[in-house]
PDB file of C-alpha atoms in Angstrom:
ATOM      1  CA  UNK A  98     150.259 114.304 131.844  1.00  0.00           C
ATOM      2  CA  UNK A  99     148.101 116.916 133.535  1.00  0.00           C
ATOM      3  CA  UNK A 100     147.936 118.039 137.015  1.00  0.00           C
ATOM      4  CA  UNK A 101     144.474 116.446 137.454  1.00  0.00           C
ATOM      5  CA  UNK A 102     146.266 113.000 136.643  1.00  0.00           C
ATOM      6  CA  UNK A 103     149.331 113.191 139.616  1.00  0.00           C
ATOM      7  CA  UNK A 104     147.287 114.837 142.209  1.00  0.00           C
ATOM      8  CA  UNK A 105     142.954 114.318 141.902  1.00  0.00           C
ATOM      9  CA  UNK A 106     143.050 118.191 144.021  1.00  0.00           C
ATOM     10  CA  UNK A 107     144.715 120.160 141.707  1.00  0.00           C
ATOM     11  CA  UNK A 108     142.608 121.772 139.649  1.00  0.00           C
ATOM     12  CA  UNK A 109     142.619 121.318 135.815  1.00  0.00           C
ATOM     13  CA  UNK A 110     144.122 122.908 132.593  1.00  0.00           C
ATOM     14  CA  UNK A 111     140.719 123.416 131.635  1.00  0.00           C
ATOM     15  CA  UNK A 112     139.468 124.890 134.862  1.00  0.00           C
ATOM     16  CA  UNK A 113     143.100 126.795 135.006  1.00  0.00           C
ATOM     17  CA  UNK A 114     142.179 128.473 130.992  1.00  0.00           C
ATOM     18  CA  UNK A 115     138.389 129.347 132.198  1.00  0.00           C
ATOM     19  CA  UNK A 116     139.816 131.093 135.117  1.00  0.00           C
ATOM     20  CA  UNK A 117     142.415 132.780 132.788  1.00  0.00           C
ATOM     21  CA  UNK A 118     139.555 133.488 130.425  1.00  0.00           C
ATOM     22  CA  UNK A 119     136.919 135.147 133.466  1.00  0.00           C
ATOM     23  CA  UNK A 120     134.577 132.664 132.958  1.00  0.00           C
ATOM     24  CA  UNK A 121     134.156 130.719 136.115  1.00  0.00           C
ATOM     25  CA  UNK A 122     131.634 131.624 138.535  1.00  0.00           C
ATOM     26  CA  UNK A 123     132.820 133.529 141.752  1.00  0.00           C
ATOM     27  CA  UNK A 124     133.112 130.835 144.339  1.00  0.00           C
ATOM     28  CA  UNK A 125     135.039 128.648 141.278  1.00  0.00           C
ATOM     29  CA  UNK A 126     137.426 131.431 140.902  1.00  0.00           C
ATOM     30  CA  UNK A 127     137.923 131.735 144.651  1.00  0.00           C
ATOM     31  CA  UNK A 128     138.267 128.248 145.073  1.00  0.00           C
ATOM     32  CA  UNK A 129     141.360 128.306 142.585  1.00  0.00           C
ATOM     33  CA  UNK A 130     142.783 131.320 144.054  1.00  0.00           C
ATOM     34  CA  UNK A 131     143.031 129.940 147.568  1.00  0.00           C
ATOM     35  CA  UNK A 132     144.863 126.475 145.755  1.00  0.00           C
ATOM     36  CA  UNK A 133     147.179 129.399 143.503  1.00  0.00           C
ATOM     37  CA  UNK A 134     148.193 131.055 146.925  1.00  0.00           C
ATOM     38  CA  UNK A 135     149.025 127.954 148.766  1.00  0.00           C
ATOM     39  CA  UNK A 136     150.433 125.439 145.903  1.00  0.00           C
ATOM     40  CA  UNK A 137     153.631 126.638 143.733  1.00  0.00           C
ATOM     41  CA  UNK A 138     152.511 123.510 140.902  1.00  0.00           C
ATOM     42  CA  UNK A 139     149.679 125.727 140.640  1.00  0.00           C
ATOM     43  CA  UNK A 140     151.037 128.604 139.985  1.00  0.00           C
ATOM     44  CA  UNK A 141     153.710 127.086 137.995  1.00  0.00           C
ATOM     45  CA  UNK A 142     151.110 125.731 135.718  1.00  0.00           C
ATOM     46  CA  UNK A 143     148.798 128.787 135.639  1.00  0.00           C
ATOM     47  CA  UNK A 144     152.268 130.738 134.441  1.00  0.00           C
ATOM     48  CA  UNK A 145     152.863 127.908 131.758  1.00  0.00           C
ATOM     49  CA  UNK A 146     149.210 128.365 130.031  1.00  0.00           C
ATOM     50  CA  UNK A 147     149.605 132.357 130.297  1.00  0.00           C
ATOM     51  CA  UNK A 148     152.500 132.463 128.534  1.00  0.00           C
ATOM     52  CA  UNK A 149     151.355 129.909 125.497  1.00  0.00           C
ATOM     53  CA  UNK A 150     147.722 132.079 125.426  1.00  0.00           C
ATOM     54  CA  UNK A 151     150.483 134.830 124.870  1.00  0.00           C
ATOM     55  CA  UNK A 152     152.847 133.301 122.455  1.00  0.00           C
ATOM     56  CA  UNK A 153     149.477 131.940 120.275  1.00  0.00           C
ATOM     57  CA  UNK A 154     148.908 136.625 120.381  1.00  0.00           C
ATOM     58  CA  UNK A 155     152.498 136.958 118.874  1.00  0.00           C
ATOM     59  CA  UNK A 156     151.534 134.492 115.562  1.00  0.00           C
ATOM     60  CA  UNK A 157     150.458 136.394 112.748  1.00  0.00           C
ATOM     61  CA  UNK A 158     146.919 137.041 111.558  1.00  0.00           C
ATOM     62  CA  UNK A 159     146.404 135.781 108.409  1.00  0.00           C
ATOM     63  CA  UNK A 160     143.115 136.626 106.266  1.00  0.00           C
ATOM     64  CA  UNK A 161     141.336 134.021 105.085  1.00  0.00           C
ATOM     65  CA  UNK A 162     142.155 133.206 101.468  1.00  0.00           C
ATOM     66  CA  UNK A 163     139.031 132.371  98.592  1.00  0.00           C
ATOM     67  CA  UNK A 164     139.971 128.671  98.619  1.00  0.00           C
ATOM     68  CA  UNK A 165     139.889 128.049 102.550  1.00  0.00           C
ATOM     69  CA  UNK A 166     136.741 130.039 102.281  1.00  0.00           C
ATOM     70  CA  UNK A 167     134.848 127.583  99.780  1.00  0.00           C
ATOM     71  CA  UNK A 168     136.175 124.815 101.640  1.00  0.00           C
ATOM     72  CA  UNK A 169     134.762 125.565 104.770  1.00  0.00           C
ATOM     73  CA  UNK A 170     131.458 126.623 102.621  1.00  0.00           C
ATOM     74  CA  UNK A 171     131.269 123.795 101.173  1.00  0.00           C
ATOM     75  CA  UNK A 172     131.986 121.791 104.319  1.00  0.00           C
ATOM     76  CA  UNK A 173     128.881 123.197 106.026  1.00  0.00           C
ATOM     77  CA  UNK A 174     126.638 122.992 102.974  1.00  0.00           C
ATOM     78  CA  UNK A 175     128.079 118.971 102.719  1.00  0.00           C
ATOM     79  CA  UNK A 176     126.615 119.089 106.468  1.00  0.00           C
ATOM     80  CA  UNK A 177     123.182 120.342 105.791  1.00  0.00           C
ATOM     81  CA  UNK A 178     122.906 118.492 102.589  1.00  0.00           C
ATOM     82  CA  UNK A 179     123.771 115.533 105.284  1.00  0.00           C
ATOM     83  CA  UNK A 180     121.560 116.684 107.401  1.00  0.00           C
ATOM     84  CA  UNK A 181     118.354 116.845 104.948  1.00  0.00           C
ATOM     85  CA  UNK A 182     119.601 113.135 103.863  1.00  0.00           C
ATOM     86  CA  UNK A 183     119.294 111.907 107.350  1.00  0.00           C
ATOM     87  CA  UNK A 184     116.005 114.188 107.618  1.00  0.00           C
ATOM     88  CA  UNK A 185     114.628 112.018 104.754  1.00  0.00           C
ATOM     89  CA  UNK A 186     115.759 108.841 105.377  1.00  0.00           C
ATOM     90  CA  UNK A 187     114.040 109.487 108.806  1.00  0.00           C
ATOM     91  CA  UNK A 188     110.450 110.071 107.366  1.00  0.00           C
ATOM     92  CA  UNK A 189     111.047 107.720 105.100  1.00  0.00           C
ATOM     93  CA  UNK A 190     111.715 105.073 107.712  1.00  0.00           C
ATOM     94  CA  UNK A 191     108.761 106.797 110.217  1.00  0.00           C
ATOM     95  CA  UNK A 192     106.213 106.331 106.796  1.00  0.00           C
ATOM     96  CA  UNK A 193     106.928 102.588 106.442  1.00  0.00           C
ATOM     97  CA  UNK A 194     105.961 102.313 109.943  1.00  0.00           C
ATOM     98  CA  UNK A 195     103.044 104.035 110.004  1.00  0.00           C
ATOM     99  CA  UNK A 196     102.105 102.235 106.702  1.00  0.00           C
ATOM    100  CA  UNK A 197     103.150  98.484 108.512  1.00  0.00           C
ATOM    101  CA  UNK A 198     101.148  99.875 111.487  1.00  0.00           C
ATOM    102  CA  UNK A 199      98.308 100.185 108.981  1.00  0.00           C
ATOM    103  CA  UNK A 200      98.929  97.545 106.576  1.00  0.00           C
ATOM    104  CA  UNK A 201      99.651  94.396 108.941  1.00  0.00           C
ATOM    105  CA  UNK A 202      96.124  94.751 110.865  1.00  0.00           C
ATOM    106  CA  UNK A 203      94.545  95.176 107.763  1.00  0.00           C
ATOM    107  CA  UNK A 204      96.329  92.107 106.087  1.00  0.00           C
ATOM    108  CA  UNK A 205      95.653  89.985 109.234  1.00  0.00           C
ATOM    109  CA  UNK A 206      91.947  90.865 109.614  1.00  0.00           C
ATOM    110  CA  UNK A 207      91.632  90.215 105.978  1.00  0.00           C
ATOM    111  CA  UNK A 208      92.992  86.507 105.982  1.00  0.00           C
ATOM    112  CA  UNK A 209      91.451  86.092 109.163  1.00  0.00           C
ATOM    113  CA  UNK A 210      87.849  87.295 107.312  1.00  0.00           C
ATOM    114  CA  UNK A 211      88.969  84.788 104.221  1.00  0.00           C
ATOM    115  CA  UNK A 212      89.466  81.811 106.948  1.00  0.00           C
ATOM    116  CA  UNK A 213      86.429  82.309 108.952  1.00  0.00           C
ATOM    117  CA  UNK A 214      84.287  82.673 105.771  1.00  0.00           C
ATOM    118  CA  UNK A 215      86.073  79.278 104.676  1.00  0.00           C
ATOM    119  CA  UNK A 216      84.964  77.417 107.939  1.00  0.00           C
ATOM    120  CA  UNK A 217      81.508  78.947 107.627  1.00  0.00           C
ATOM    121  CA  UNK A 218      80.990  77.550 103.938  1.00  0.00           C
ATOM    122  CA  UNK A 219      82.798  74.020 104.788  1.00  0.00           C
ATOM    123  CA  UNK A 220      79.692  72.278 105.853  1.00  0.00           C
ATOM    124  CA  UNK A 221      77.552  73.883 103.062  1.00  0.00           C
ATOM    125  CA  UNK A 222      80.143  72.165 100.652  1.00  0.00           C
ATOM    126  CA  UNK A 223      80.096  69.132 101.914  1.00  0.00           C
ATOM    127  CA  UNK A 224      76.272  69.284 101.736  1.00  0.00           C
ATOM    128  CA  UNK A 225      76.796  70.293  98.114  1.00  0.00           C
ATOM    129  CA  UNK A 226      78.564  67.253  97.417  1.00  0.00           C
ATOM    130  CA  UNK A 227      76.241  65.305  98.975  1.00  0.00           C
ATOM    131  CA  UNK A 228      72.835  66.360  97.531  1.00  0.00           C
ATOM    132  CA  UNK A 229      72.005  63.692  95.009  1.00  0.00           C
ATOM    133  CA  UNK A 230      72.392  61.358  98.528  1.00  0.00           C
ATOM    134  CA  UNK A 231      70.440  63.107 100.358  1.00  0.00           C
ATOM    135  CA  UNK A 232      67.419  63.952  97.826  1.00  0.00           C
ATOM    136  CA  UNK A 233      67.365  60.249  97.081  1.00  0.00           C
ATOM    137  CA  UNK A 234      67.580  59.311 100.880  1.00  0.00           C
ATOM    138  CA  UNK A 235      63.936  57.808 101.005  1.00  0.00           C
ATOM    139  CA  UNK A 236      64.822  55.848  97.984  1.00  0.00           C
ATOM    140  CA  UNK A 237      68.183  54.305  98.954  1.00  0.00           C
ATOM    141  CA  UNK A 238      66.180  53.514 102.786  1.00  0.00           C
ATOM    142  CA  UNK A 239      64.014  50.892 100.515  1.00  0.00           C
ATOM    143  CA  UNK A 240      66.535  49.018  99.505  1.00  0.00           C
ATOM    144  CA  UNK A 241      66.765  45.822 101.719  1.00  0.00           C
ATOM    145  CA  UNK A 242      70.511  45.472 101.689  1.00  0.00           C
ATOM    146  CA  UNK A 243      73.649  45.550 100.356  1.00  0.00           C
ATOM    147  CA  UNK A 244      73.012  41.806  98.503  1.00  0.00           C
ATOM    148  CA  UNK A 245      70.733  43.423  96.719  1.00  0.00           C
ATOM    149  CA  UNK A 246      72.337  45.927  94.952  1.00  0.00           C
ATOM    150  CA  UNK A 247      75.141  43.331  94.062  1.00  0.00           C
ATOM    151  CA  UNK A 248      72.361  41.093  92.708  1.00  0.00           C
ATOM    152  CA  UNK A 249      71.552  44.035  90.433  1.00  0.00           C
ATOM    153  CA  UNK A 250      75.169  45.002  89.283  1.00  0.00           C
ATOM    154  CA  UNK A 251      75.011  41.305  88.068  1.00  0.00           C
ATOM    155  CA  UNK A 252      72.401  41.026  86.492  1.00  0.00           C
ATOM    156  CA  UNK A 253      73.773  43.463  83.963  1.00  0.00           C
ATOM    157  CA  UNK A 254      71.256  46.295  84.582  1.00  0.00           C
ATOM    158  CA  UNK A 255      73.881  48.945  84.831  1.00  0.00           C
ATOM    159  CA  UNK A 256      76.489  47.589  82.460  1.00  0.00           C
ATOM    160  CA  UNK A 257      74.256  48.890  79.658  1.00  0.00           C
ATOM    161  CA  UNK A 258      74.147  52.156  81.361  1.00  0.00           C
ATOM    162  CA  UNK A 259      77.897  52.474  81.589  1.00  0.00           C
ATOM    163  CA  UNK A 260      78.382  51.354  78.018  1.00  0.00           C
ATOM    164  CA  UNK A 261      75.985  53.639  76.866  1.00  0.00           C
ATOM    165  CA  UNK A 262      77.274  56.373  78.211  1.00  0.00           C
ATOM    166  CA  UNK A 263      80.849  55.452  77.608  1.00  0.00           C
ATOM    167  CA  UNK A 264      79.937  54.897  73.454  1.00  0.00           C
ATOM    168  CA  UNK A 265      78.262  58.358  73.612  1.00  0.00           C
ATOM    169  CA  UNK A 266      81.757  59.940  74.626  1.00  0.00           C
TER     170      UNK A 266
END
């Protein structure tokens, strides 16, 4: 448990090791000094981290031997070869969304183009389909009524017609 935890004015192990180490600014390290003056848990504590710092001096230096130093080489190149994977993976991802930003107004304007042109052409096709009415309009006007043409589809007129055309096939 550290000091911090049992009292929320003591100051830390962390602020107690930069202190140690010289590296708090002045009115830090005066600040501490007043608390180290006034509180023996302090001081206690401040005692307790100089004498690890000086126990960790006592252990012996060891050099580095070849297979901790291709482990840690190959550590950092597994990092940057990491790295240049993410790197890719990035543009790769930033590319397909510049292409989608590209590709989805150009797919929607183009089936937009196809549907207009569709509803523009709609009436010309149903004109299409019904030319032979309309270039015979004047004709089919004449006739006095429906009675009529039944009167001819009796009479056998276009019977012959049909059979004709149906022994021809």
């Amino acid at each position: 448990m550290s000091s911090k935890e049992s009292d929320p004015a003591l100051p830390t192990d962390d602020d107690l090791v930069a202190y140690l180490d010289g590296e708090l600014e002045p009115a830090e390290a005066q600040t501490i000094e007043a608390r180290l003056s006034t509180d023996p848990r302090v001081r206690g504590r401040l005692t307790e981290l100089e004498r690890t710092w000086d126990l960790l001096e006592t252990l012996p230096q060891g050099a580095p031997t070849d297979v901790f130093t291709r482990s840690t080489i190959e550590l950092v190149l597994g990092d940057v070869g990491r790295e240049k994977g993410i790197r890719r993976r990035r543009q790769r991802r930033r590319l397909f969304a510049a292409a989608g930003l590209v590709a989805v107004p150009l797919l929607l304007g183009t089936i937009s183009f196809w549907l207009i042109r569709q509803a523009q052409f709609l009436p010309l096709a149903e004109l299409e389909r019904d030319l032979d009415v309309i270039r015979n309009v004047d004709t089919y006007t004449r006739i006095p009524g429906i009675g009529f043409l039944e009167q001819l589809d009796q009479s056998g007129l276009f019977a012959m017609e049909g059979a004709a055309n149906a022994n021809q096939e």
